[in-house]
Amino acid sequence: MSLFNVCSWWSAQCSDPGEEYDVASLLCARFGLEAQEKDYIIVGSQTGQLSIYYPHHRGYDATDLLLETQMAAPIVGLYAGKFSGTVRNENANQLGVLLPNAIVIYNVLAIGGLAEHGAQLRLQMQAEHKFQRVAFGLCQGHFGQVKGREFFCVVHLDGTLTFYEQDGISYECRFPGFRALPAPVVYCERTDSFFRFSATWDLQCYSYQDLSHSLVTKSSYQPTWTQCVGEGIVDMRVVQVKANCSYIMILGERNFISLDDNGKFNFMLKLDYAPKCFISFVVGYYWEPGARLITAIISDSSKLHLYEEANLIWAAQWPNQSPAPVAIQRSNVHNLAGGIVTLGAKGQLEVGYLGADPFQFQVQPLKLEELSFAQAHKELQQLEDEIKEAVDVRVMDALNQQAADQVRLTFTIQSEVNDDLDTLLLDVPADVAVKELPSAKGLLRCRIKAELAELQLVFQTPSGVRCSQDTLSFVDVAAGTSHEFKLDFYIAELLHIHSAKVEVIASFVSPRGIPRVIQQSANLPLSMFYRACQPQKAAGIKLTYSIISRHVTPKLATFFGEFLEEHSESHALGLQLLCPGLEKQSEGITLVAAKNSNRIRIQSDYVETFAMILERIVERTLQLDSSAGLIKMDKKKPKKGVLNRCVERLIAAPFLPVQPILHRIDVHHDTQQSIRKQTDQLEELWQQFKTLQRNLQEQSEGDPKEALTMEIESNYDQLILEGDKLVEIRRDERRQRCDLNCAVALARWIIHALNLEERVVNVVNSVLSVPIEDWTELSWEESMAPGIDMLHHFGPLTRSKSTSTHGLLDSNANPKESFDYSRFRRHFATLFDRIIRLASSPMAIKPDDSKKPTGEEEKPAAEQQVDEIGNMQRMLGEKGLPLGPPKRRSNMSSSLEAVEDDEEYDEEDLREDVGYRKEYGTTDGTHTSSNRKNRSEWVNEDFELPTTEELFSDLGIWW
């Protein structure tokens, strides 16, 4: 919003209130009716309504309207000049009214008023010229540089020009070329030339002599000069600013351009707003050295911008003009010299001036106090508490239920895949269509119970998967309407896919303007992305899940019904990824169900193969457990000290493939750096290209241009080559982003089923969100760095509990500090390392002693170590995971039979796979002195692993 307003001096509403006005509907002119005459304001609408106003003082009066008449046809334009040879008065002008098929020349006559009645005007027809073609606009001037006479030419819709002279001579001509679209044509008196904007966005200059002789000689002619503008224009005017030069002012759709009458660019100003109309004028006389070129431009937000040549000198807001004016003129009226006259699309006529009256608003003085992050954090917590107290959860649940009742969605996806996809109709890329990948069919039923103003259905699919209908929109939906949509889901890009979930989001607005959003989800069949193959006995990455719930049968057929029959007793299943389907390597994954226990092992050499498999195992287990009557996980608010409730259904072995995940992050970061370097190189080449073009334009006609032209062509070829490289790098970046999605999703699904506090699991999963996003100025690593850094100082990575929270907040607040990728990578690896250590120890969470009844006798130490959720042996089963990690041989060889043993990763395995080297637990007295200096800082004085309460005491800031 501008600091200043355009002050209103006079305003009126034209007789036609419809949107019947445009840039040619406003004219300010004098007709020589009196000695001390001021400007008349003439308004013509597209319905044929002609009005002439003559403001006498501030504020509208009924006597200001001197003429109001109805024409026989719509008014295309209004013009004033000496169009007839019968005009004897030098100061007298005639009014030209351009109609679609004729132009009428009127003499304006004044009729004196009687008594209290004001003066009136009367129109006397002087001449009428009819033409066969429909008119578009009119151009007037002293064609041929004649003195005392003024000619005009009519521009028709087919691009034809019809010239009219005062002695009745008229002739037609056409511009050269095959496409002569209607466009504004202006005349420059100094060079006796016409400027025309062509259909190819070029500004062309034609001399009047060539145009006038083209019909007689039947000869072809070419423009005097041509200059490329490069965009469509809104309006164009010619202003003489010097005795030997005139300027062509062009208001483009995005730029404000000025050229001299020889075709040389004076300046090109890029506008950060959408312009509506403009007026250019000279303050002073052009033959004087102090003359100033002023331009007034009105934006679509009703803001007036004043420029002196290319420099912005003033900006003001029209307070009562909404929408923005469509026409602007500069006028001298009674008691106001240099007034700004504007006309709105609905006939709002206003005369204003630029005042210096500011808003009734005072800028508050700046408080140059040192910013305290501790105080800001405290205030943020207070605001969050107030918001939570003000929001009634019960009301929100009722509103959500009401929204679900108004629009009922039923979204299903068939478990069978199809091979008869119409790749031509769905515009599937050729490289994908050649592989003949399977597709899935879905069905969405939508039933509307209440009347809706707007309804939009959006399908969100993972990267690489596309839906046959991405978005569906409806307006004015009646109650009781039902819709059924058949959908096709297919692979559109050869990328690694991190999830099989498809969400449909329904957003609708009630007739009262209340918005609501509901969503449903369904999973694509895994047979769309995998095919069965021979199981592999060896793999580099091995994960183990133990099914704890008694409602879920720990068989492969329970989770992967697309590949196995319902009652299949198979204990091993091999799957191979279909997409991207690399020729050099086969990306396979093996699933093995233990024969004598409830464990499932997933092993593969590729991180990208795990995400959808783990998603299916975890979600299918929770779904079967919830359908059996247990409380849903998302309905219970996590409390402090409560173990992750997912381990009541299934639990994952404490292992994360840290190095493969970090490798994907490294590759993604390197590609982002390559993109930025390539972008900087392109920008440098583009600046060189513009400099060479500018040098070429500034050269005179006699200078040799061959060397400069060759340099421009070489620079252009280099631009195209580097641009193609950037496109290829961005393609690689998209593939690597999908690979990183799979790696982060793998970590999320493992952490989701670890033996940790539920609050810890929620916080870490909220930080490791998928899908990842990259922005132009901020990469994924840079956006993740604050969250990882916060976990490093206030979460499971806190090295010392005694460290002051506020001190860490204030000391680490350095806005000028650049992003340090090595620090981010180190914190990321440390986060996974600490999570695995905490999940490896069943004593990480101690029972809540406050719930013990008073007078209860103290139980043995062994019973006090039992977790508050219950006995771990009872929860895991007799053959489940042991409470303490048992020892295991150092041999890490892989085989299908390895899962059948009741063995788990022990401390030595974690040290080898994750890089764990820190000592904890009870140490021998002989080694105490030697290990004291090497002890980690977070090991407490009792040489025990810190409790979860100690490690996560500061983590409450995330809730």
XYZ file of N, CA and C in Angstrom, residues 639-644 754-761 794-798 801 834-835 837-847 867-868 938 940 944-956 959:
153
model
N 1.694 -39.514 25.755
C 2.062 -38.919 27.030
C 3.545 -39.113 27.276
N 4.029 -38.306 28.183
C 5.447 -38.336 28.495
C 5.792 -39.650 29.196
N 6.859 -40.315 28.724
C 7.317 -41.548 29.332
C 6.620 -42.785 28.830
N 5.664 -42.665 27.875
C 4.923 -43.818 27.373
C 5.684 -44.413 26.206
N 5.819 -45.719 26.210
C 6.539 -46.406 25.155
C 5.751 -46.342 23.850
N 6.459 -46.385 22.759
C 5.842 -46.389 21.441
C 4.819 -47.523 21.349
N 10.404 -48.864 16.464
C 11.487 -49.092 17.415
C 10.994 -48.956 18.844
N 11.760 -49.539 19.756
C 11.421 -49.534 21.180
C 11.873 -48.203 21.798
N 11.110 -47.144 21.523
C 11.421 -45.801 22.011
C 10.167 -45.168 22.586
N 10.356 -43.994 23.178
C 9.192 -43.226 23.594
C 8.382 -42.810 22.377
N 7.076 -42.795 22.551
C 6.227 -42.442 21.423
C 6.419 -40.991 21.005
N 6.667 -40.127 21.957
C 6.911 -38.727 21.612
C 8.185 -38.580 20.786
N 9.192 -39.351 21.124
C 10.449 -39.303 20.385
C 10.233 -39.776 18.941
N 9.496 -40.850 18.778
C 9.219 -41.364 17.447
C 8.472 -40.329 16.617
N 18.674 -30.146 21.655
C 17.580 -30.261 22.617
C 16.909 -31.618 22.601
N 17.428 -32.562 21.828
C 16.771 -33.850 21.742
C 17.695 -34.980 22.110
N 17.617 -36.075 21.394
C 18.433 -37.240 21.737
C 19.918 -37.038 21.504
N 20.318 -35.940 20.861
C 21.729 -35.705 20.602
C 22.372 -34.779 21.620
N 21.644 -34.376 22.657
C 22.210 -33.477 23.652
C 23.344 -34.174 24.394
N 23.288 -32.735 29.843
C 21.996 -32.258 30.333
C 22.112 -30.944 31.081
N 22.481 -42.433 17.809
C 21.902 -42.367 19.147
C 20.538 -43.050 19.215
N 19.776 -42.955 18.139
C 18.471 -43.622 18.127
C 18.643 -45.136 18.246
N 21.136 -46.732 19.625
C 21.589 -47.086 20.974
C 20.440 -47.089 21.964
N 19.590 -46.076 21.887
C 18.465 -46.014 22.818
C 17.491 -47.158 22.581
N 17.264 -47.494 21.297
C 16.337 -48.582 20.999
C 16.914 -49.934 21.368
N 18.230 -50.025 21.469
C 18.855 -51.305 21.803
C 18.734 -51.641 23.276
N 18.456 -50.645 24.109
C 18.394 -50.880 25.545
C 16.955 -50.847 26.026
N 16.473 -51.942 26.635
C 15.098 -51.924 27.157
C 14.952 -51.065 28.394
N 16.068 -50.600 29.000
C 16.000 -49.760 30.188
C 15.970 -48.290 29.849
N 15.809 -47.962 28.561
C 15.798 -46.548 28.177
C 14.632 -45.823 28.787
N 13.533 -46.540 29.026
C 12.352 -45.923 29.625
C 12.060 -46.632 30.928
N 12.024 -45.880 31.991
C 11.745 -46.450 33.306
C 10.279 -46.289 33.644
N 9.747 -47.122 34.471
C 8.345 -46.994 34.844
C 8.124 -45.742 35.657
N 9.077 -52.556 32.428
C 8.519 -51.323 31.868
C 7.070 -51.160 32.302
N 6.595 -49.849 32.276
C 5.247 -49.574 32.762
C 4.170 -50.135 31.850
N 28.367 -37.576 27.512
C 27.022 -37.788 28.033
C 26.927 -38.957 29.011
N 27.066 -40.605 32.450
C 26.935 -39.992 33.772
C 27.959 -40.583 34.743
N 26.344 -45.407 33.803
C 25.156 -46.073 33.299
C 24.633 -45.298 32.105
N 23.924 -46.013 31.234
C 23.306 -45.347 30.081
C 22.251 -44.377 30.583
N 22.265 -43.123 30.161
C 21.263 -42.163 30.645
C 19.861 -42.633 30.324
N 18.955 -42.295 31.206
C 17.566 -42.669 30.997
C 16.963 -41.791 29.915
N 15.851 -42.289 29.374
C 15.156 -41.502 28.358
C 14.675 -40.175 28.915
N 14.294 -40.160 30.190
C 13.836 -38.914 30.800
C 14.946 -37.867 30.804
N 16.187 -38.315 31.048
C 17.309 -37.371 31.050
C 17.640 -36.896 29.644
N 17.669 -37.833 28.704
C 18.076 -37.466 27.357
C 17.051 -36.592 26.654
N 15.768 -36.800 26.956
C 14.722 -36.083 26.228
C 14.022 -35.039 27.104
N 14.690 -34.571 28.150
C 14.061 -33.601 29.039
C 13.766 -32.288 28.338
N 14.587 -31.922 27.367
C 14.393 -30.657 26.662
C 13.603 -30.824 25.381
N 13.156 -32.025 25.083
C 12.478 -32.262 23.812
C 11.050 -31.760 23.807
N 10.550 -31.291 24.951
C 9.164 -30.837 25.034
C 8.868 -29.620 24.192
N 6.410 -30.010 21.156
C 4.958 -30.276 21.249
C 4.258 -29.012 21.663
